[in-house]
Every structure is written in structure tokens, then in C-alpha cells.
Short mmCIF file of C-alpha atoms in Angstrom, two decimals:
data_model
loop_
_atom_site.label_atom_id
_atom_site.label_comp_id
_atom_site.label_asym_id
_atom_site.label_seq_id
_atom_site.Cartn_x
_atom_site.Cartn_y
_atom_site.Cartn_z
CA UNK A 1 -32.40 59.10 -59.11
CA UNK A 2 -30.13 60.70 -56.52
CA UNK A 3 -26.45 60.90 -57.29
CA UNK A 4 -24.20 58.03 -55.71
CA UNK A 5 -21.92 59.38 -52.59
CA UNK A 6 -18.24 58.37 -53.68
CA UNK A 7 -16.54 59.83 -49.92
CA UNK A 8 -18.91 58.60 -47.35
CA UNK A 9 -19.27 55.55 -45.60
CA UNK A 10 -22.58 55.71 -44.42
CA UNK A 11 -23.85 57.70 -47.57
CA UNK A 12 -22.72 54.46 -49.78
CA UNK A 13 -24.63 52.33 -47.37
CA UNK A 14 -27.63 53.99 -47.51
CA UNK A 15 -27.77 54.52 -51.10
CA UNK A 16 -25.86 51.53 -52.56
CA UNK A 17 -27.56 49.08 -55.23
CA UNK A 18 -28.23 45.34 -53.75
CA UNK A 19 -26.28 43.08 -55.49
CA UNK A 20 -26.95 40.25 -57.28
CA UNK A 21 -25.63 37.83 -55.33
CA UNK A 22 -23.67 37.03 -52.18
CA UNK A 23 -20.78 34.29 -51.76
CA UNK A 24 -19.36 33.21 -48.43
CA UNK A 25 -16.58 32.22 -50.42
CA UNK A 26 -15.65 35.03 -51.96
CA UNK A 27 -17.61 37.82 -50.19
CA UNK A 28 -15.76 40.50 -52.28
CA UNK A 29 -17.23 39.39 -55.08
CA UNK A 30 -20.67 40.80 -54.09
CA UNK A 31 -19.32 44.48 -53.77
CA UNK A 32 -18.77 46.79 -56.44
CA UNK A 33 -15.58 48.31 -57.57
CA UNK A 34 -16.34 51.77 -56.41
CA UNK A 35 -17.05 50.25 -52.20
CA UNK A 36 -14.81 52.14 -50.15
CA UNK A 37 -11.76 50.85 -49.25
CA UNK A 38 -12.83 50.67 -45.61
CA UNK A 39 -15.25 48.32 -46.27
CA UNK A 40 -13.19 46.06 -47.96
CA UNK A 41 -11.13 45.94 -45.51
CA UNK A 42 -13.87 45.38 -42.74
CA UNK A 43 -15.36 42.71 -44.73
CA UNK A 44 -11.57 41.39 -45.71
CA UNK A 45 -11.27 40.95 -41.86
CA UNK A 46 -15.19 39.19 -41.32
CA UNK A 47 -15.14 36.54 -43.61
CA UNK A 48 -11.72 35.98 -44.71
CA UNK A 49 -11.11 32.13 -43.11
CA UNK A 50 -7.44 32.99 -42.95
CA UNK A 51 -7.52 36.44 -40.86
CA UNK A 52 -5.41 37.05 -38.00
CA UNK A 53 -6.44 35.89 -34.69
CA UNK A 54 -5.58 34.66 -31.38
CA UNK A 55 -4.40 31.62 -30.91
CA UNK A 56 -2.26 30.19 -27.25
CA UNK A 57 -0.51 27.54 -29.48
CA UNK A 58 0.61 30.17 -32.16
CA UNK A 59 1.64 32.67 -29.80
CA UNK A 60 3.62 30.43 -27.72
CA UNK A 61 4.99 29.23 -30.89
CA UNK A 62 6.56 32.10 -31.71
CA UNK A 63 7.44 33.42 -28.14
CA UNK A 64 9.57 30.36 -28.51
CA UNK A 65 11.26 31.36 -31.75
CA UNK A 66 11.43 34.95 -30.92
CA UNK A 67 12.18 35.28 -27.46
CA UNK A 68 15.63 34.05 -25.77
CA UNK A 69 14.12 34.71 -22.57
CA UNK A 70 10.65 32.98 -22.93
CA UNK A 71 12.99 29.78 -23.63
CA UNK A 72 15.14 29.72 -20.93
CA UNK A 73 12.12 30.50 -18.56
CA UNK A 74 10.79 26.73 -20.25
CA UNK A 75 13.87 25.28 -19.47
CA UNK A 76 14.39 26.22 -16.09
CA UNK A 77 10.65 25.28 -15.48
CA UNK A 78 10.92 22.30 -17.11
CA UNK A 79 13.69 21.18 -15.31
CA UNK A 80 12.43 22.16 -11.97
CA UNK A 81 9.30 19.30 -12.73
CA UNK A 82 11.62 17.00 -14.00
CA UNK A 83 13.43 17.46 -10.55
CA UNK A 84 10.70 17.43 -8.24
CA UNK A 85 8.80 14.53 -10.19
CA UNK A 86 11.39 12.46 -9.92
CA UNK A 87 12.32 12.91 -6.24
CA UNK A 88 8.86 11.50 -5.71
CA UNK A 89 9.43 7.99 -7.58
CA UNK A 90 9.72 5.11 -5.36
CA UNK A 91 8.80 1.50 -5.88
CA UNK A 92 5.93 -0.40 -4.03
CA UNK A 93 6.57 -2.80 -1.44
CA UNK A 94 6.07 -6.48 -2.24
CA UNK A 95 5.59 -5.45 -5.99
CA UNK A 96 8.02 -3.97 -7.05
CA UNK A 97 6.38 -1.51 -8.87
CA UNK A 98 7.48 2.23 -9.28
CA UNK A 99 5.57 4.70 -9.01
CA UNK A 100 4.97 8.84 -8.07
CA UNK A 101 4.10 9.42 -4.58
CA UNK A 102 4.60 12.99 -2.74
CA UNK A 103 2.35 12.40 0.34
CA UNK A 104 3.82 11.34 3.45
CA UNK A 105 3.29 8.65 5.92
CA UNK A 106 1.72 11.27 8.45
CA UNK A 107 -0.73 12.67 5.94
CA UNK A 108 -2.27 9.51 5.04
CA UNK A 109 -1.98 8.54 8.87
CA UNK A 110 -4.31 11.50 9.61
CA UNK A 111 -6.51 10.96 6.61
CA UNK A 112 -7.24 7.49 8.14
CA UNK A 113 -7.99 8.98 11.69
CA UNK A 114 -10.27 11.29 10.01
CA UNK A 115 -11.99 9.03 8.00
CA UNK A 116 -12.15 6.49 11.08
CA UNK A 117 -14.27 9.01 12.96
CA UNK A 118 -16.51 10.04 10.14
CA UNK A 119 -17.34 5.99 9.50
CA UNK A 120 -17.54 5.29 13.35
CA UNK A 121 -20.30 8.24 13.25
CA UNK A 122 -22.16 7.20 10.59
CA UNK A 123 -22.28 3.09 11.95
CA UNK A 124 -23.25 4.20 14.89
CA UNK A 125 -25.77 1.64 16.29
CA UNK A 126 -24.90 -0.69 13.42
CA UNK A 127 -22.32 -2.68 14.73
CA UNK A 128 -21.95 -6.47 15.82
CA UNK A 129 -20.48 -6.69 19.85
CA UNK A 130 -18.03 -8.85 20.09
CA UNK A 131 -19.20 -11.66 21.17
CA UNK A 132 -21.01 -12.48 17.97
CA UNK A 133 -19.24 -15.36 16.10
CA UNK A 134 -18.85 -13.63 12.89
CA UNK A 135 -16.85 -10.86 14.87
CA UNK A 136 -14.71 -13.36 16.61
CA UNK A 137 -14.04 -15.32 12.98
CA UNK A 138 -12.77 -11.43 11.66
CA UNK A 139 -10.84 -11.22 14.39
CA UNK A 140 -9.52 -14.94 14.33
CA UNK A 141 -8.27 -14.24 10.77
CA UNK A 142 -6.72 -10.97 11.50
CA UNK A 143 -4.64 -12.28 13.83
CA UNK A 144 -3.27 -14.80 11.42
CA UNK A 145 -2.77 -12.01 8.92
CA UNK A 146 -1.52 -9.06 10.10
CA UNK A 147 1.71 -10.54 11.58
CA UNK A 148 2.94 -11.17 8.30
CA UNK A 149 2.10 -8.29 6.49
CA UNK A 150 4.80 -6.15 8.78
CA UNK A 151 2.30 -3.33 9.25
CA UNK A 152 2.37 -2.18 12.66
CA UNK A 153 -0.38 0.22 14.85
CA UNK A 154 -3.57 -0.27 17.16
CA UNK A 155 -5.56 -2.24 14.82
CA UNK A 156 -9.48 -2.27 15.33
CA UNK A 157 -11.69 -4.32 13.33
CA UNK A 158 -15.57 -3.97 13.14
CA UNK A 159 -18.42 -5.98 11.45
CA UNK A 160 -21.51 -4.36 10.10
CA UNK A 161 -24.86 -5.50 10.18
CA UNK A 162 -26.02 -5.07 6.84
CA UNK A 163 -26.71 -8.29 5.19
CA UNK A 164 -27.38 -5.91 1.53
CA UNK A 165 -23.95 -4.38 1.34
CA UNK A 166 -21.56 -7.05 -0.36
CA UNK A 167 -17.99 -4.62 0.92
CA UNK A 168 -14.67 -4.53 2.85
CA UNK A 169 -12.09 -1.56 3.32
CA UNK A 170 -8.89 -1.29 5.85
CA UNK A 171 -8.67 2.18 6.62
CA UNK A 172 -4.94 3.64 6.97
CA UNK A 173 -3.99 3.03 10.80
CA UNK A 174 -5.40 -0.82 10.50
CA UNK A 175 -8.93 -0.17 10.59
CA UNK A 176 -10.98 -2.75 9.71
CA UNK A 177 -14.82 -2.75 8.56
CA UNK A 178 -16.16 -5.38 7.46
CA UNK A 179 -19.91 -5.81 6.28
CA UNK A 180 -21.62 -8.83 6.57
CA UNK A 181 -23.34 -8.93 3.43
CA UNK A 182 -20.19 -10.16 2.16
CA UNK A 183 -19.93 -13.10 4.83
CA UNK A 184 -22.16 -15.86 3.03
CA UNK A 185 -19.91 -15.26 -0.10
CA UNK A 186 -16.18 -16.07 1.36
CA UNK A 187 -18.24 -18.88 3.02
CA UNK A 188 -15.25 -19.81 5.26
CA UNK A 189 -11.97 -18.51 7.09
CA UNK A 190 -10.30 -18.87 4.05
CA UNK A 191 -12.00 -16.91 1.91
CA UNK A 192 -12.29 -14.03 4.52
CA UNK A 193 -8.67 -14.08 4.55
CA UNK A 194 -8.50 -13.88 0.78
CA UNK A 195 -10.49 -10.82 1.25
CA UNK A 196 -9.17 -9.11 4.04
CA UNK A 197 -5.58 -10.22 2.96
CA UNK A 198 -6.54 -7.80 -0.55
CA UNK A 199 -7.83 -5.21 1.57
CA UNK A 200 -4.82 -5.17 3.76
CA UNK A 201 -2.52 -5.22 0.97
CA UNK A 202 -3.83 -1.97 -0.35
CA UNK A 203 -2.26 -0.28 2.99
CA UNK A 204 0.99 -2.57 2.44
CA UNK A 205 1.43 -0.43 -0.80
CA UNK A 206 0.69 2.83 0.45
CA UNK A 207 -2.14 2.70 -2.27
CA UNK A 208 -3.70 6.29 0.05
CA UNK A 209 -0.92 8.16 -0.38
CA UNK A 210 -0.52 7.44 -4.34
CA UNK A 211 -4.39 8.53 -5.03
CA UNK A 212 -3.78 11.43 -2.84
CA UNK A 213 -0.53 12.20 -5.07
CA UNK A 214 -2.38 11.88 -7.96
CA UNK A 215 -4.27 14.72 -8.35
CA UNK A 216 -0.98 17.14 -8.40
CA UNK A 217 0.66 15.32 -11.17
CA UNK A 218 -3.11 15.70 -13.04
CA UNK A 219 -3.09 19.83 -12.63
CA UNK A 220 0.29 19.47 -13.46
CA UNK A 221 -0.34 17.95 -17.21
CA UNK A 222 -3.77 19.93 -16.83
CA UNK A 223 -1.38 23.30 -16.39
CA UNK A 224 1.10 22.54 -19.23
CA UNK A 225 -1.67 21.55 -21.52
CA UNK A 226 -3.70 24.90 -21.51
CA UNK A 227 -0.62 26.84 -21.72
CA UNK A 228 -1.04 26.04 -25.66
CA UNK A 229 -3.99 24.69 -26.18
CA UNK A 230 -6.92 27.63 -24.76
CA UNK A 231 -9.92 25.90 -23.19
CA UNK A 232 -8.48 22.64 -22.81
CA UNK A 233 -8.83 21.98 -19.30
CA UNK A 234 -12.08 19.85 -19.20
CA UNK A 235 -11.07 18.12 -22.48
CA UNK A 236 -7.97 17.56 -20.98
CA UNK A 237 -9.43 16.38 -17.17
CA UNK A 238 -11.69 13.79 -19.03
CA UNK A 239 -8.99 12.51 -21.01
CA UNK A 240 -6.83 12.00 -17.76
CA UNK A 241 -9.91 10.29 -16.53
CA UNK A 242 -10.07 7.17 -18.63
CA UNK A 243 -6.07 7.56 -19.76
CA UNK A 244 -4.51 7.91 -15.96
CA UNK A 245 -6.93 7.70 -13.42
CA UNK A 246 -8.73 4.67 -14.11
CA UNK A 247 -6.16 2.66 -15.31
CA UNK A 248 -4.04 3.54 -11.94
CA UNK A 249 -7.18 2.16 -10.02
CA UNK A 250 -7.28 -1.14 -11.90
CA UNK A 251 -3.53 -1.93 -11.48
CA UNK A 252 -3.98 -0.89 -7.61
CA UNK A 253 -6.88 -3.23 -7.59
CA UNK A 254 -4.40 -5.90 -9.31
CA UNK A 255 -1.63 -4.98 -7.28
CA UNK A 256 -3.65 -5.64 -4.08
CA UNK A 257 -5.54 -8.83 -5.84
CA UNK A 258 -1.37 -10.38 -5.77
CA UNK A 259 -0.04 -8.92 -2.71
CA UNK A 260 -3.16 -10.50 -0.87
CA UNK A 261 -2.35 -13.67 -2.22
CA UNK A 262 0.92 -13.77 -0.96
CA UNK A 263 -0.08 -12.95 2.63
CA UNK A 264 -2.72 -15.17 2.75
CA UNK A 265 -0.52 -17.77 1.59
CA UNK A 266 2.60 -17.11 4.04
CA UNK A 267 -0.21 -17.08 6.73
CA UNK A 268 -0.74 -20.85 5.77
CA UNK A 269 -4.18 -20.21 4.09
CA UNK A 270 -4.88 -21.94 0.73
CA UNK A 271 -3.92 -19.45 -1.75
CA UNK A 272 -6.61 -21.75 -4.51
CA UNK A 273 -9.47 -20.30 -2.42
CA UNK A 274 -8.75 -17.03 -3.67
CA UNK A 275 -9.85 -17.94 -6.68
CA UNK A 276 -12.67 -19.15 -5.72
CA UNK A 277 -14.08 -16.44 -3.68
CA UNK A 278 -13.24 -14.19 -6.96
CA UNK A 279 -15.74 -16.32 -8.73
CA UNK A 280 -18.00 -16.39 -6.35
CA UNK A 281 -17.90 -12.58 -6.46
CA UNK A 282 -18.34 -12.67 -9.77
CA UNK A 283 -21.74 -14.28 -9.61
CA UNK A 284 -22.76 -11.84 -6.69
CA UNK A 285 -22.21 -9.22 -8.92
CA UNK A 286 -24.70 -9.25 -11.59
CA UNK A 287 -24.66 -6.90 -14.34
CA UNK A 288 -21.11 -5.17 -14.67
CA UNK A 289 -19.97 -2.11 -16.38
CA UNK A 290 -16.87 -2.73 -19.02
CA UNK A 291 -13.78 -2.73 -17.52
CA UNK A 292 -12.72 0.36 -19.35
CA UNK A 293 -14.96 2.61 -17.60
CA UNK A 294 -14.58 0.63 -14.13
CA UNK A 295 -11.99 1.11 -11.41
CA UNK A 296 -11.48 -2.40 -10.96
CA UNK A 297 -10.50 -5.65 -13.35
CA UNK A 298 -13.47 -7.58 -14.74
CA UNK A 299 -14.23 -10.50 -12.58
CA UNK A 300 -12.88 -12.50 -15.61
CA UNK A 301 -9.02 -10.76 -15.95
CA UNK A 302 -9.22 -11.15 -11.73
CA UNK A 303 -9.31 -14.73 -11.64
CA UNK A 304 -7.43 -15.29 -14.63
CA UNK A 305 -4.26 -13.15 -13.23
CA UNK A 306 -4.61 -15.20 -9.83
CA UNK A 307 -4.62 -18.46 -11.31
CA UNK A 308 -1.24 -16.92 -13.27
CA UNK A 309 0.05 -16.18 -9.50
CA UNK A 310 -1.39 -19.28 -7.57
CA UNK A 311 2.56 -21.30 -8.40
CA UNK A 312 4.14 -18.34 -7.05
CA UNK A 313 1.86 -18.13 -3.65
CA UNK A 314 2.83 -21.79 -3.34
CA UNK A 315 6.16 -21.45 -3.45
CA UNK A 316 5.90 -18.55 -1.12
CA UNK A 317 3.88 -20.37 1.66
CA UNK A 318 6.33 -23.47 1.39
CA UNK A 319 9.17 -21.14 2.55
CA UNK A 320 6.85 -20.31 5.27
CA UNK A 321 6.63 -21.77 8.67
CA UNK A 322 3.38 -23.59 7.15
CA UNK A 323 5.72 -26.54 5.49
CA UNK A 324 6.34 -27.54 9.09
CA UNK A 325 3.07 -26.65 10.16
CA UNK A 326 2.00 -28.88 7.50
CA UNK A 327 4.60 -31.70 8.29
CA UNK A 328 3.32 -31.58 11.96
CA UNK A 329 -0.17 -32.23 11.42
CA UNK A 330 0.61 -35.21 8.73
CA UNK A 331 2.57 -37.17 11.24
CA UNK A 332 0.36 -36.06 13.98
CA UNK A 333 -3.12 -37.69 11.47
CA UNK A 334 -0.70 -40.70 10.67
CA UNK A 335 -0.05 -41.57 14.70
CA UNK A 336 -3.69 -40.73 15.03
CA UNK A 337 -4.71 -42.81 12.18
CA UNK A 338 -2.67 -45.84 13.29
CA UNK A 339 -3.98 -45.54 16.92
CA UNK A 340 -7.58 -45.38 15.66
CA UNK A 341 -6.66 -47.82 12.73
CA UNK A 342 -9.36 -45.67 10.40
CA UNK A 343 -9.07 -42.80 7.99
CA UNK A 344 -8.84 -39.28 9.90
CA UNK A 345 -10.83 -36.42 8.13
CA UNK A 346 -8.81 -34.21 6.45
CA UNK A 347 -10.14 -31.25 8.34
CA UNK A 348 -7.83 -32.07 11.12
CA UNK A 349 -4.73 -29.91 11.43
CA UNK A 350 -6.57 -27.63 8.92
CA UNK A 351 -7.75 -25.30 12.13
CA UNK A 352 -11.11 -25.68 11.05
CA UNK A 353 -11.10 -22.82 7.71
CA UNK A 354 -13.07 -24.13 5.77
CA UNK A 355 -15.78 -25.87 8.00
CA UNK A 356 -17.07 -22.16 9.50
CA UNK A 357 -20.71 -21.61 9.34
CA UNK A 358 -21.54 -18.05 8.62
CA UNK A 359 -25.23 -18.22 9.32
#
């Protein structure tokens, strides 16, 4: 048997006896006492759970306790956010709400010419003229609405022909596109203008510019995240996903849901059918997601929150001009009544919105 090297590395390695057994958890264990203390320290530094290594958290840990300079830099920083976030805040017309918002007027003004143009491309050939009666009843109810919602501009409204697409959208700028797949479902003027009044509402609050502010507060948390947490970012980005993102689309979707009411309401329409057309939506729609994973309320929360807001929407369109609207038509279907000396249908001095016929 050749002699043992006791001086070289690669000598030992060559010529050293197996061992009986190895342990993970105590790897030094399976090496003699005569190993090199190279080794050991090689194999100190593989398996040994507690070694030194790098870690963002640690290190900006102790550049924090160490480093006078590192701090301040956080503070200034810090404060310089705190600044500019809350220079952004503002609170949401109608609402009330606050919110963070640092898009302008003019951005979201030329996001809605741009998308206006892309949409007008793509319907091209797809439009009702305007002489169809289901483009005259969109325009009928605009023209009720929009005076009260205090949004001003050249307002264009367009009807689809695509009886499969159940959908709505204002653009920002005031215009309008309206499918009429959705038609059958508000089933009168009323219910359009529970529709349109929710889509209008959404450029009452500006709800463009918040989604487009959105994303900069998201890198923002995204940034200060990964600064001590390494390989965070997409962890962090799905997170934001269900904990900011969706829940801001929901309670824009609510928001809109109430500040449609309102308008529909102080544009003497019956705020009740609201309701209605929310249930009738919710039969349209089928199957739906949970409301977790959804940008919008479940049908179910929808109609429950605008039955909570219906006393409110009466109140508001009493203040309106629609109480002497209202009072007008009663004595005008009592004279008529008494003239006639029969029962006048109650559709009279209701300008006819709930006796349209879509089809």
C-alpha cells in the first residue's frame, strides 16, 4: 500500500480512503482528522446552511445601520414620494372620493382622439345611419343626459350593428358607441339611460386619467419592493394585481354604477329601472367568474348597492326640474281626465320611455 500524502491537496484526493458514511447534516463528520484544512474549509463553505451569502434585505439592512449617508439618501427619497404622491390626490367629482391622479386633462383628451380613430377604423362599414330608430332613441336619450352631467365637447354617438356583442363605452371627448346587442336588454329609454348614464359617469370621474396614473404608483411600490427583496418584481406585480388593480376597477365600476344613477335621475328618468336593467344583465350574462378575479361587482353586490342608493336618486330628482315636470303632467291628465270623463293611461306625460320597441 502506497504511503498517504499529508501536504497535497490533490495527492489526498486521489489516494484518500472512502468513508463510511456521508451526512448532509454534518458533512464534516465524513472526513478524517488528517483532511487538509483547505478542504474543510471548502466543504465548511458548501454545505454549511448558515454560510455567508448575498442577500438585498441584509445588505440594505446594514447599509442602514452602518452608513449615515445611505440614510439620509432614504430620507430625502422618501420624502420626495411622499411630496409628489400627495400633490397628485384629489377627490372625484360627484363622489367624493379621493384618490391619486397625475395625468392631465389633455392627455386623456388625446388618448380619447386616438382611440376614437382606431374604433372608427375598425367599425368601418358597421354602423347604423341615422335615420334608423334605434340611432335616433341613442340620440333622444343623450340629449336628456348630457346636459346634466356638466361635461362639455362635440359629442358623437354611434350604434353598432352587432346583435352578439352585449357592450357600451363613452370614449373621453363624449364619444359614444353603442352596440345593439345590448338594445333588447334595456328594453326601453329608460334603461338605455341607466346604461349610458353609467357609461357617462365614468368620464364625469376622470376614471381615464386614474387607470393611466396607475401604473406609476405600481413601479413605484414595484421599485421600493426589489430594493430589499431580490427577484421580487413578478411576485410583487401579481400581488398588485388582485391587491390594487382589481379592486380599483370594481370601485370605478361602483363609482360609475351611483354616479349614473344620479344623472339619470336629475334627467327625470326612473332611477328603479336601473335596477332592473342590472338584473336583466345579470341573466344575459351566464356563467360569471368570482368577483375577486373580475374587474367589475357581481351582478348580485350591483343591484344590491343600487337598491341602497335608489332613496338618495329620489331625493335628487325631486330637487330637479322633474317635480314640476311631474306636477305639470298630473294636472295636465286630471283636466284631460275630466274632459274625457275616463281614466288616462299613465304613459302620458311619461314621454313615451318605457313604451319603445327595440325590434
Amino acid at each position: 500500500m502506497l504511503p498517504r500524502p499529508t501536504h497535497s491537496l490533490l495527492a489526498w484526493r486521489l489516494f484518500r480512503p472512502l468513508p463510511a458514511r456521508k451526512s448532509l447534516s454534518n458533512p464534516h463528520a465524513a472526513l478524517p482528522r488528517d483532511a487538509p484544512p483547505s478542504l474543510v474549509s471548502c466543504r465548511r463553505y458548501a454545505f454549511n446552511p448558515r454560510r455567508p451569502q448575498y442577500n438585498r434585505f441584509q445588505a440594505a439592512s446594514a447599509l442602514w445601520r452602518t452608513s449615515p449617508s445611505f440614510r439620509i439618501g432614504v430620507a430625502i427619497g422618501g420624502s420626495g414620494v411622499v411630496v409628489w404622491v400627495a400633490s397628485n390626490i384629489e377627490k372625484v367629482p360627484v363622489s367624493g372620493r379621493w384618490r391619486f391622479n397625475c395625468v392631465s386633462e389633455g392627455y386623456e383628451a388625446k388618448l380619447g382622439r386616438m382611440l376614437y380613430e382606431l374604433e372608427m377604423e375598425d367599425l368601418q362599414g358597421q354602423l347604423l345611419s341615422p335615420s334608423d330608430l334605434r340611432h335616433k332613441m341613442v340620440g333622444k336619450t343623450l340629449a336628456r343626459l348630457v346636459p346634466n352631467s356638466g361635461l362639455h365637447g362635440d359629442w358623437e354617438y354611434h350604434v353598432v350593428d352587432d346583435p352578439d356583442t352585449i357592450n357600451a363605452f363613452v370614449l373621453p371627448g363624449g364619444k359614444v358607441f353603442v352596440y345593439s346587442g345590448i338594445l333588447p336588454i334595456c328594453e326601453n329609454e329608460a334603461g338605455l339611460a341607466a346604461l349610458l348614464g353609467h357609461e357617462i359617469a365614468h368620464n364625469l370621474c376622470h376614471h381615464v386619467q386614474e387607470n393611466a396614473s396607475l401604473p406609476y404608483l405600481q413601479s413605484l411600490i414595484v421599485g421600493l419592493v426589489s430594493i430589499f427583496w431580490e427577484d421580487s418584481a413578478r411576485l410583487t406585480q401579481q400581488a398588485l394585481n388582485y391587491g390594487l388593480e382589481l379592486p380599483f376597477s370594481r370601485l370605478q365600476e361602483s363609482e360609475a354604477d351611483y354616479v349614473g344613477l344620479l344623472l339619470m335621475a336629475q334627467s327625470c328618468y326612473s332611477p328603479e329601472e336601473a335596477v332592473r336593467l342590472s338584473e336583466r344583465m345579470e341573466k344575459a350574462g351566464g356563467t360569471t367568474i368570482p368577483q375577486f378575479f373580475s374587474t367589475h361587482p357581481s351582478d348580485k353586490n350591483r343591484i344590491k348597492r343600487l337598491q341602497q342608493w335608489l332613496p338618495e336618486a329620489m331625493q335628487r330628482q325631486s330637487q330637479s326640474d322633474c317635480a314640476e315636470t311631474n306636477e305639470l303632467s298630473d294636472q295636465f291628465k286630471q283636466a284631460l281626465q275630466s274632459h274625457m270623463g275616463q281614466a288616462v293611461p299613465e304613459m302620458v306625460g311619461k314621454e313615451d320611455e318605457n313604451d319603445f320597441n327595440w325590434f
